[in-house]
Coordinates of C-alpha atoms in Angstrom, one line a residue:
Chain A
M9 CA -19.4 -2.8 -9.3
R10 CA -16.5 -0.8 -10.6
R11 CA -15.1 -0.3 -7.1
V12 CA -15.4 -4.0 -6.4
F13 CA -13.5 -4.8 -9.7
G14 CA -11.0 -2.2 -8.7
A15 CA -10.5 -3.8 -5.3
L16 CA -10.0 -7.2 -6.9
L17 CA -7.7 -6.1 -9.6
L18 CA -5.3 -4.8 -7.0
V19 CA -4.2 -8.3 -6.0
P20 CA -2.8 -9.5 -9.4
A21 CA -1.4 -6.1 -10.2
V22 CA 0.5 -6.1 -6.8
S23 CA 1.7 -9.7 -7.4
L24 CA 3.0 -8.9 -10.9
A25 CA 4.6 -5.6 -9.9
T26 CA 6.3 -7.2 -6.9
W27 CA 7.6 -10.1 -8.9
L28 CA 8.9 -7.6 -11.7
L29 CA 10.6 -5.4 -8.9
V30 CA 12.3 -8.4 -7.2
A31 CA 13.2 -10.0 -10.5
V32 CA 15.2 -7.0 -11.7
L33 CA 17.1 -6.7 -8.3
P34 CA 20.7 -7.7 -8.2
V35 CA 21.2 -11.0 -6.6
P36 CA 22.3 -10.6 -3.0
V37 CA 25.7 -12.5 -2.6
P38 CA 26.4 -13.4 1.0
E39 CA 29.7 -12.3 2.4
G40 CA 30.9 -16.0 2.8
A41 CA 30.7 -16.7 -1.1
R42 CA 34.0 -15.8 -2.3
N43 CA 34.7 -17.8 -5.5
T44 CA 32.7 -17.8 -8.8
A45 CA 31.2 -21.2 -8.2
Q46 CA 29.7 -20.2 -4.9
I47 CA 28.4 -17.0 -6.3
R48 CA 26.9 -18.9 -9.4
E49 CA 25.2 -21.3 -6.9
V50 CA 23.7 -18.4 -5.0
E51 CA 22.4 -16.9 -8.2
R52 CA 21.1 -20.2 -9.3
Q53 CA 19.1 -20.7 -6.2
Y54 CA 17.8 -17.2 -6.4
D55 CA 16.7 -17.6 -10.0
D56 CA 15.2 -21.1 -9.1
A57 CA 13.1 -19.6 -6.4
L58 CA 11.7 -16.7 -8.6
G59 CA 11.7 -17.9 -12.1
A60 CA 13.4 -14.7 -13.2
S61 CA 15.5 -16.0 -16.2
S62 CA 12.4 -17.7 -17.7
W63 CA 10.2 -14.5 -17.1
D64 CA 7.7 -16.8 -15.2
P65 CA 5.8 -14.7 -12.5
S66 CA 3.9 -17.9 -11.6
K67 CA 6.9 -19.8 -10.4
P68 CA 6.7 -18.8 -6.7
W69 CA 2.9 -19.8 -6.7
R70 CA 3.6 -23.0 -8.4
R71 CA 6.2 -23.9 -5.9
L72 CA 3.7 -22.9 -3.2
A73 CA 1.1 -25.2 -4.7
A74 CA 3.6 -28.1 -5.1
G75 CA 4.4 -27.8 -1.4
E76 CA 8.0 -26.9 -2.0
N77 CA 10.2 -24.9 0.4
L78 CA 9.8 -21.1 -0.5
S79 CA 12.7 -20.0 1.6
R80 CA 16.4 -19.8 0.2
G81 CA 17.8 -20.2 3.6
E82 CA 17.7 -23.0 6.2
R83 CA 14.2 -22.0 7.2
Q84 CA 11.4 -24.4 5.9
V85 CA 8.4 -22.4 4.7
R86 CA 6.1 -24.6 2.7
G87 CA 2.4 -24.1 1.8
W88 CA 0.8 -25.5 4.9
E89 CA 3.0 -23.5 7.3
L90 CA 2.4 -20.4 5.4
L91 CA -1.4 -20.9 5.5
Q92 CA -1.0 -21.6 9.3
K93 CA 0.8 -18.3 9.9
L94 CA -1.6 -16.4 7.6
A95 CA -4.6 -17.8 9.4
G96 CA -3.0 -16.7 12.7
S97 CA -2.4 -13.1 11.4
T98 CA -5.9 -13.1 9.8
K99 CA -7.5 -14.2 13.1
I100 CA -5.8 -11.4 15.1
G101 CA -6.5 -8.9 12.3
A102 CA -10.3 -9.9 12.2
A103 CA -10.5 -9.7 15.9
A104 CA -8.9 -6.3 15.9
L105 CA -11.3 -5.0 13.3
M106 CA -14.2 -6.3 15.4
I107 CA -12.8 -4.3 18.2
V108 CA -12.2 -1.3 16.3
I109 CA -15.8 -0.8 15.2
P110 CA -17.4 -0.6 18.6
L111 CA -14.4 1.3 19.9
A112 CA -14.6 3.9 17.2
F113 CA -18.4 4.4 17.9
A114 CA -17.8 4.6 21.7
A115 CA -15.0 7.1 21.1
A116 CA -17.0 9.2 18.6
I117 CA -20.0 9.3 21.1
S118 CA -17.6 10.2 24.0
L119 CA -16.0 12.9 22.0
V120 CA -19.3 14.4 21.0
S121 CA -20.6 14.2 24.5
L122 CA -17.5 15.8 25.9
R123 CA -17.6 18.6 23.3
Q124 CA -21.3 19.3 24.2
R125 CA -20.4 19.7 27.9
R126 CA -17.6 22.2 26.9
L127 CA -15.0 19.6 27.9
S128 CA -13.6 19.3 24.3
I129 CA -10.1 19.8 25.6
V130 CA -10.2 16.5 27.3
G131 CA -11.5 14.8 24.1
N132 CA -8.9 16.6 21.9
A133 CA -6.2 15.6 24.3
I134 CA -7.1 12.0 24.0
T135 CA -7.5 12.0 20.2
T136 CA -4.4 14.0 19.5
F137 CA -2.3 11.6 21.7
A138 CA -3.8 8.7 19.9
F139 CA -2.8 10.4 16.5
A140 CA 0.8 11.0 17.8
T141 CA 1.3 7.5 19.3
P142 CA 3.0 4.8 17.4
I143 CA 0.7 1.9 17.1
F144 CA 3.2 -0.4 18.8
I145 CA 3.4 1.7 22.1
P146 CA 0.3 0.1 23.8
A147 CA 1.5 -3.4 22.9
M148 CA 5.0 -2.5 24.2
L149 CA 3.8 -1.2 27.5
A150 CA 1.3 -4.2 28.0
A151 CA 3.8 -6.9 26.7
P152 CA 5.4 -7.8 30.1
W153 CA 2.0 -8.6 31.5
V154 CA 0.7 -10.3 28.3
V155 CA 3.7 -12.6 27.9
E156 CA 3.1 -14.1 31.3
T157 CA -0.4 -15.4 30.3
G158 CA -1.4 -18.2 28.0
R159 CA -1.5 -18.3 24.2
V160 CA -5.2 -17.7 23.8
R161 CA -5.1 -14.5 25.8
E162 CA -1.9 -13.5 23.9
T163 CA -3.8 -13.6 20.6
L164 CA -6.7 -11.7 22.0
A165 CA -4.5 -9.2 23.7
A166 CA -2.7 -8.6 20.4
A167 CA -5.9 -7.7 18.8
A168 CA -7.1 -5.5 21.5
L169 CA -3.7 -3.7 21.6
M170 CA -3.6 -3.4 17.8
A171 CA -7.0 -1.9 17.7
L172 CA -6.6 0.7 20.4
V173 CA -4.8 3.6 18.4
P174 CA -6.7 2.9 15.0
G175 CA -10.0 2.8 16.9
L176 CA -9.5 6.1 18.5
G177 CA -8.4 7.5 15.2
L178 CA -11.4 6.2 13.5
G179 CA -13.6 7.5 16.3
E180 CA -12.3 11.1 15.8
Q181 CA -13.1 10.8 12.1
I182 CA -16.6 9.9 12.6
A183 CA -17.2 12.1 15.6
A184 CA -17.6 15.1 13.0
S185 CA -20.4 13.3 11.2
L186 CA -22.0 12.2 14.4
A187 CA -22.1 15.8 15.7
R188 CA -23.4 16.9 12.4
E189 CA -26.3 14.4 12.4
Q190 CA -27.1 15.1 16.0
G191 CA -27.8 18.8 15.0
A192 CA -29.9 17.9 12.1
D193 CA -33.6 18.6 11.8
Y194 CA -34.8 15.0 12.0
V195 CA -33.2 14.5 15.4
R196 CA -34.8 17.8 16.7
T197 CA -38.1 16.5 15.5
A198 CA -37.6 13.2 17.3
R199 CA -36.6 15.0 20.5
S200 CA -39.7 17.2 20.5
K201 CA -41.8 14.1 20.0
G202 CA -40.4 12.8 23.2
V203 CA -38.3 9.9 21.7
P204 CA -35.7 8.7 24.4
P205 CA -32.1 10.0 23.5
Q206 CA -30.7 6.4 23.3
R207 CA -33.4 5.4 20.7
I208 CA -32.6 8.6 18.7
L209 CA -28.9 7.7 18.8
V210 CA -29.4 4.0 17.8
A211 CA -32.4 4.2 15.5
H212 CA -32.0 7.6 13.9
V213 CA -28.4 8.9 14.1
L214 CA -26.1 5.9 13.8
P215 CA -27.6 4.5 10.5
N216 CA -26.5 7.9 8.9
V217 CA -23.0 7.6 10.4
W218 CA -22.4 4.1 9.1
P219 CA -21.3 5.4 5.6
D220 CA -18.5 7.5 7.1
L221 CA -17.3 4.5 9.2
L222 CA -17.3 2.3 6.1
D223 CA -15.1 4.9 4.4
G224 CA -12.6 4.8 7.3
L225 CA -12.5 0.9 7.4
R226 CA -10.0 0.3 4.6
P227 CA -7.4 2.8 5.8
T228 CA -7.9 1.3 9.2
A229 CA -7.3 -2.2 8.0
A230 CA -4.0 -1.0 6.4
A231 CA -3.1 0.5 9.7
L232 CA -4.0 -2.7 11.5
L233 CA -1.8 -4.5 9.1
A234 CA 1.1 -2.2 9.8
G235 CA 0.5 -2.7 13.4
S236 CA 0.5 -6.4 13.1
F237 CA 4.2 -6.4 12.0
A238 CA 5.2 -4.7 15.3
V239 CA 2.7 -6.4 17.7
E240 CA 3.6 -9.9 16.5
H241 CA 7.3 -8.9 16.9
I242 CA 6.7 -7.5 20.5
L243 CA 4.6 -10.4 21.7
G244 CA 6.7 -13.1 20.0
L245 CA 3.7 -14.4 17.8
P246 CA 5.1 -16.6 15.0
Y247 CA 2.6 -15.4 12.5
F248 CA 2.6 -13.8 8.9
G249 CA 3.8 -10.3 9.8
R250 CA 7.0 -11.8 11.3
L251 CA 7.5 -14.1 8.4
Y252 CA 7.3 -11.3 6.0
V253 CA 9.7 -9.0 7.9
Q254 CA 12.2 -11.9 8.1
A255 CA 11.7 -12.6 4.4
V256 CA 12.7 -8.9 3.7
V257 CA 15.7 -9.0 6.0
D258 CA 16.9 -12.3 4.5
Q259 CA 16.1 -11.2 0.9
D260 CA 14.0 -14.2 0.2
P261 CA 12.5 -13.3 -3.3
A262 CA 9.8 -15.9 -3.5
L263 CA 8.5 -15.4 -0.1
V264 CA 8.5 -11.6 -0.5
V265 CA 6.3 -11.9 -3.6
V266 CA 3.9 -14.3 -1.9
C267 CA 3.7 -12.4 1.3
V268 CA 3.1 -8.9 -0.4
T269 CA 0.4 -10.6 -2.6
L270 CA -1.3 -12.2 0.3
F271 CA -1.3 -8.9 2.3
A272 CA -2.7 -7.0 -0.7
A273 CA -5.3 -9.6 -1.0
L274 CA -6.3 -9.2 2.7
V275 CA -6.5 -5.4 2.1
A276 CA -8.5 -6.0 -0.9
L277 CA -10.9 -8.3 0.8
V278 CA -11.6 -5.7 3.4
G279 CA -12.3 -3.3 0.6
L280 CA -14.5 -5.9 -1.1
A281 CA -16.5 -6.6 2.1
V282 CA -17.0 -2.8 2.5
E283 CA -18.4 -2.4 -1.0
I284 CA -20.7 -5.5 -0.6
V285 CA -22.0 -4.2 2.9
R286 CA -22.2 -0.5 1.8
P287 CA -25.6 -0.8 -0.2
H288 CA -27.2 -2.5 2.8
L289 CA -26.2 0.2 5.2
D290 CA -26.3 3.3 3.0
P291 CA -29.5 3.7 0.7
R292 CA -27.8 6.4 -1.1
A293 CA -25.1 4.0 -2.4
R294 CA -28.1 1.8 -3.6
R295 CA -29.5 4.7 -5.5
V296 CA -26.2 5.5 -7.2
R297 CA -25.8 1.8 -8.3
Chain B
M23 CA -0.4 32.9 3.7
S24 CA -2.4 34.4 6.5
R25 CA -0.8 34.9 9.9
L26 CA -0.6 32.0 12.2
S27 CA -3.2 31.7 15.2
I28 CA -1.9 31.5 18.8
A29 CA -2.0 27.7 18.6
G30 CA -0.1 27.8 15.4
R31 CA 2.6 30.1 16.9
I32 CA 2.8 27.9 20.1
A33 CA 3.3 24.9 17.8
A34 CA 6.0 26.7 15.8
V35 CA 7.8 27.6 18.9
V36 CA 7.6 24.2 20.4
L37 CA 8.8 22.5 17.2
A38 CA 11.7 25.1 16.8
A39 CA 12.7 24.3 20.4
L40 CA 12.7 20.6 19.8
V41 CA 14.7 20.9 16.6
I42 CA 17.4 23.1 18.3
S43 CA 17.6 21.0 21.6
S44 CA 17.6 17.7 19.6
A45 CA 20.3 19.0 17.1
W46 CA 22.3 20.0 20.2
A47 CA 21.9 16.6 21.8
A48 CA 22.8 14.9 18.7
H49 CA 26.1 16.8 18.0
Q50 CA 27.4 17.2 21.6
A51 CA 28.6 14.6 24.0
D52 CA 25.7 14.3 26.5
P53 CA 24.8 17.9 27.1
F54 CA 21.9 17.0 29.4
A55 CA 24.0 14.9 31.8
T56 CA 23.5 16.9 34.8
T57 CA 20.0 18.3 34.2
C58 CA 18.0 15.3 33.1
P59 CA 15.4 14.2 35.6
F60 CA 15.4 10.6 34.3
P61 CA 17.8 7.7 35.3
E62 CA 20.8 7.3 33.2
D63 CA 20.4 5.3 30.1
L64 CA 22.7 2.2 30.7
S65 CA 22.2 1.0 27.1
Y66 CA 24.0 3.9 25.6
D67 CA 25.9 5.2 28.7
V68 CA 24.5 8.7 28.4
S69 CA 21.6 10.5 30.0
T70 CA 18.1 9.5 28.9
C71 CA 17.3 13.1 27.8
S72 CA 20.4 13.2 25.5
V73 CA 19.9 9.9 23.8
A74 CA 16.1 10.4 23.4
L75 CA 16.6 13.9 22.0
A76 CA 19.3 12.7 19.7
G77 CA 16.8 10.0 18.6
L78 CA 14.2 12.6 17.9
W79 CA 16.8 14.6 15.7
I80 CA 17.3 11.6 13.6
S81 CA 13.5 11.0 13.4
L82 CA 12.8 14.6 12.4
V83 CA 15.6 14.7 9.9
L84 CA 14.4 11.4 8.3
G85 CA 10.7 12.7 8.4
F86 CA 11.4 16.2 7.0
A87 CA 13.9 15.0 4.3
S88 CA 11.7 12.1 3.2
A89 CA 8.5 14.3 3.1
A90 CA 10.3 17.0 1.1
L91 CA 11.6 14.5 -1.5
A92 CA 8.2 12.8 -1.7
V93 CA 6.2 16.1 -2.1
V94 CA 8.7 17.5 -4.6
F95 CA 8.4 14.3 -6.7
A96 CA 4.6 14.3 -6.2
A97 CA 4.3 17.9 -7.4
T98 CA 6.6 17.2 -10.5
L99 CA 4.4 14.1 -11.3
A100 CA 1.1 15.8 -10.8
A101 CA 2.2 18.8 -13.1
S102 CA 3.5 16.4 -15.6
V103 CA 0.4 14.2 -15.9
R104 CA -1.9 17.4 -16.1
I105 CA 0.3 18.7 -18.9
A106 CA 0.2 15.3 -20.7
A107 CA -3.5 14.8 -19.7
G108 CA -5.7 12.1 -21.5
W109 CA -4.7 8.4 -21.1
V110 CA -1.3 9.2 -19.6
D111 CA -2.9 11.1 -16.7
A112 CA -5.6 8.1 -16.2
T113 CA -2.9 5.4 -16.4
V114 CA -0.4 7.1 -14.0
M115 CA -3.2 7.9 -11.5
R116 CA -4.4 4.2 -11.5
V117 CA -0.8 3.2 -10.7
V118 CA -0.8 5.8 -8.0
D119 CA -4.0 4.6 -6.5
G120 CA -2.7 0.9 -6.5
F121 CA 0.4 2.1 -4.6
F122 CA -1.7 4.2 -2.2
S123 CA -4.0 1.4 -1.2
L124 CA -1.1 -0.6 0.3
P125 CA 0.0 0.0 3.8
D126 CA 2.9 2.2 4.2
V127 CA 5.0 -0.1 6.3
L128 CA 4.5 -3.0 3.8
V129 CA 5.8 -0.8 1.0
I130 CA 8.7 0.6 3.0
L131 CA 10.0 -2.9 3.6
I132 CA 10.0 -3.6 -0.1
A133 CA 11.5 -0.1 -0.8
H134 CA 14.2 -0.9 1.8
L135 CA 14.9 -4.3 0.0
V136 CA 15.1 -2.6 -3.3
V137 CA 17.5 0.2 -2.1
V138 CA 19.6 -2.2 -0.2
S139 CA 19.9 -4.6 -3.2
F140 CA 20.9 -1.8 -5.5
V141 CA 23.5 0.0 -3.3
G142 CA 24.8 -2.9 -1.3
E143 CA 25.2 -3.6 2.3
H144 CA 28.4 -1.7 2.6
A145 CA 26.9 1.5 1.3
V146 CA 23.9 1.0 3.6
A147 CA 26.3 0.7 6.6
A148 CA 28.1 3.9 5.3
H149 CA 25.0 6.0 4.6
P150 CA 22.2 4.5 6.8
M151 CA 20.3 7.9 6.9
A152 CA 20.3 8.3 3.1
V153 CA 19.0 4.8 2.5
M154 CA 16.3 5.2 5.1
I155 CA 15.3 8.6 3.6
A156 CA 15.1 7.1 0.0
S157 CA 12.9 4.1 1.4
L158 CA 10.6 6.4 3.1
A159 CA 10.3 8.8 0.2
I160 CA 9.5 6.0 -2.1
V161 CA 6.4 5.3 0.0
S162 CA 5.2 8.8 0.7
W163 CA 4.7 10.4 -2.7
T164 CA 1.4 8.7 -3.6
G165 CA -1.0 10.5 -1.3
P166 CA 0.4 14.0 -2.2
A167 CA 0.5 13.2 -5.9
R168 CA -3.1 12.2 -5.9
V169 CA -4.2 15.4 -3.9
L170 CA -2.1 17.7 -6.1
R171 CA -3.2 16.3 -9.4
D172 CA -6.9 16.5 -8.2
R173 CA -6.2 20.1 -7.1
L174 CA -4.8 21.1 -10.6
E175 CA -7.7 19.5 -12.2
T176 CA -10.1 21.5 -10.0
V177 CA -8.5 24.9 -10.6
E178 CA -8.1 24.2 -14.5
H179 CA -11.9 25.1 -14.6
K180 CA -11.4 28.6 -13.3
D181 CA -12.1 31.7 -15.5
F182 CA -8.6 32.9 -15.7
V183 CA -7.5 29.4 -17.2
A184 CA -10.2 29.7 -19.8
A185 CA -9.0 33.2 -20.5
A186 CA -5.4 31.9 -21.0
V187 CA -6.5 29.2 -23.2
A188 CA -8.4 31.6 -25.3
L189 CA -5.2 33.7 -25.7
G190 CA -3.4 30.7 -27.0
A191 CA -1.5 29.5 -23.9
T192 CA -0.2 25.9 -24.2
R193 CA -1.0 23.4 -21.4
S194 CA 2.5 23.4 -20.1
R195 CA 2.5 27.2 -19.8
I196 CA -0.9 27.1 -18.0
V197 CA 0.2 24.5 -15.5
L198 CA 3.7 25.8 -14.9
V199 CA 3.0 29.5 -14.9
H200 CA -0.7 30.1 -14.0
L201 CA -1.4 27.1 -11.8
R202 CA 1.9 26.8 -10.0
P203 CA 0.9 29.0 -7.0
F204 CA -1.9 26.6 -6.3
L205 CA 0.4 23.8 -6.5
T206 CA 3.2 25.2 -4.3
E207 CA 0.8 26.4 -1.6
R208 CA -0.9 23.0 -1.3
A209 CA 2.4 21.2 -1.6
V210 CA 3.7 23.1 1.6
V211 CA 0.7 22.0 3.5
L212 CA 1.1 18.4 2.3
F213 CA 4.7 18.5 3.3
F214 CA 3.7 19.2 6.9
Q215 CA 0.9 16.7 6.9
R216 CA 3.2 13.9 5.5
V217 CA 5.9 14.5 8.1
P218 CA 4.1 12.9 11.1
A219 CA 2.9 10.0 8.9
V220 CA 6.5 9.4 7.8
I221 CA 8.0 9.6 11.3
L222 CA 5.4 7.2 12.5
A223 CA 5.9 4.7 9.8
E224 CA 9.8 5.0 10.3
S225 CA 9.3 4.4 14.0
I226 CA 7.5 1.0 13.2
V227 CA 10.1 0.0 10.7
S228 CA 12.9 0.8 13.1
Y229 CA 11.1 -1.0 15.8
I230 CA 10.9 -4.2 14.1
G231 CA 14.5 -4.1 13.3
V232 CA 14.8 -3.2 9.6
G233 CA 17.7 -0.8 8.7
N234 CA 20.9 0.0 10.3
P235 CA 21.1 -0.5 14.0
D236 CA 23.5 2.4 14.4
L237 CA 20.8 4.8 13.2
V238 CA 19.2 5.4 16.6
S239 CA 15.9 7.1 15.8
L240 CA 13.2 7.3 18.4
G241 CA 11.6 4.1 17.0
R242 CA 14.9 2.2 17.4
Y243 CA 15.4 3.8 20.9
L244 CA 11.9 2.6 21.9
A245 CA 12.6 -0.9 20.5
V246 CA 15.9 -1.1 22.6
H247 CA 14.0 -0.1 25.8
G248 CA 10.9 -2.0 25.0
R249 CA 12.9 -5.2 25.7
E250 CA 13.8 -4.0 29.2
L251 CA 10.2 -3.4 30.2
A252 CA 10.0 -6.8 32.0
Y253 CA 12.4 -5.6 34.6
A254 CA 12.4 -1.7 34.3
T255 CA 9.7 0.8 34.8
P256 CA 8.2 2.5 31.5
L257 CA 8.6 5.8 33.2
D258 CA 12.4 5.5 33.1
H259 CA 12.9 5.6 29.3
V260 CA 9.8 4.7 27.3
V261 CA 7.3 7.2 28.5
P262 CA 9.7 10.2 28.1
A263 CA 10.5 9.1 24.6
W264 CA 6.9 8.6 23.6
L265 CA 6.0 12.1 25.2
L266 CA 8.9 13.6 23.2
L267 CA 7.6 12.0 19.9
S268 CA 4.0 12.9 20.6
V269 CA 4.8 16.6 21.3
A270 CA 6.9 16.8 18.1
L271 CA 4.3 15.2 15.9
L272 CA 1.4 17.4 17.4
S273 CA 3.4 20.5 16.8
V274 CA 3.8 19.5 13.1
R275 CA 0.1 18.5 12.8
V276 CA -1.1 21.8 14.4
L277 CA 1.3 23.7 11.9
A278 CA -0.2 21.7 9.0
T279 CA -3.7 22.5 10.1
E280 CA -2.9 26.2 10.4
L281 CA -1.0 26.4 7.1
G282 CA -3.9 24.5 5.4
R283 CA -6.3 27.1 6.7
G284 CA -4.1 29.9 5.6
V285 CA -3.9 28.3 2.0
G286 CA -7.6 28.1 1.9
D287 CA -7.9 31.8 2.9
V288 CA -5.4 32.9 0.2
V289 CA -7.1 30.7 -2.6
E290 CA -10.6 31.9 -1.7
G291 CA -9.7 35.4 -1.1
N292 CA -7.2 36.5 -3.6
R293 CA -7.7 34.4 -6.7

């Protein structure tokens, strides 16, 4: 329960910290604003967006709830548009996470199998290249083909391309525990009783590997989030990652606070889901509780 | 530290060769013009090898400088909180954990916004490298701080620390004199472990267009050529740059692993 509270506490803490950080920043004055009146107007807009002078961290959220435009510039970013963009990014992220889990298992099983056949150099080559490959490279290479297809396939392709590198990385992490479990006494006993290898893997070994997979899911979700910024940029998907990057580039204070908090909420949600699922998959976690 | 294995030596040689050739490419006018096997880079009007290696030089400088800054800060913080101990240690570490749970790229963008807001657009244009190093360092200290602080807490239970306490040594003397070797050895390993992570994070940030466009790191280089892929083949520019980045990062990773093993040997064997 302590870990669940810790995961949930992250969201208001990040929101407040981001607001404080943005509130103490000097107001960015555009190059065009030369006289005092124009500079004062920019400062007023900035303060109005953030609630800095009244020390009101809830101001961006109240504006969001009231359906006001959160952007300082000519862009219109209201609550509904924001939710639509967030839903788009979440859809891609959730699909990517669904792809990552089977991909990680497949990669781990393949790696262990290659190592058992003394072909570990092939497995090591694949995983080391996955480690040293920026997450956007698969998307960049596939983009010319993906962009020519329709919107639905673009979203699915984004999820698959985002999942590729983190999936292989997670697979490398759980390969060690898979190899350890396959050498355990209970596996040898099951083999000697004539249990088929597939059944040993699915019924005996994988349940013991789940906890290691759960440990790796939260960092993987963070990696997918980082990947979403680049993949949405490459495939031209007008979702939340692009909105956040644009908010930072345009120095939009209210949008930055809202976007960072919602991103932290997504990471916290993944952490929360992991903590809720953990006792069901790992009896040792039940005992500790 | 124990001597490097063959893999470690190969990694060190490859990394040294990449550092020297990339520094040469960055400071000379197209030194690979006649020897580069890839087509000329029309975006920069120099050979692909020269511009990719120059990009690697910038990525390496950003990675090494940011990781060094971050690890020095993390070591200082870890030592400070172990000297203070108690609620100071607990509070600071909760903040560190909060920072650590956020994705690197998310925080780099905020850090960049903060640095740009304080120093101004003109300073960013004048010193793009320094601004990016500061932004990356702000993100990279949390993981090393947590590891170093936990390392100090672990070794505080050793017999020689109990002996020092019995002889009347203060907490600051124990941490700064008796435990410093444990801190510095682990910090060197963490430094090499952070370098690839920082370079990868920087490549994403540069790819999405944050920072000064004149700072052509490998991420920025890939972004420029990624847009050409609709009518150019990836083998012309993208794959060479990707391979270059991969080889550099792998060399650093192997070195980190070897040094980590060496530190383990030293700590277990001699102390």
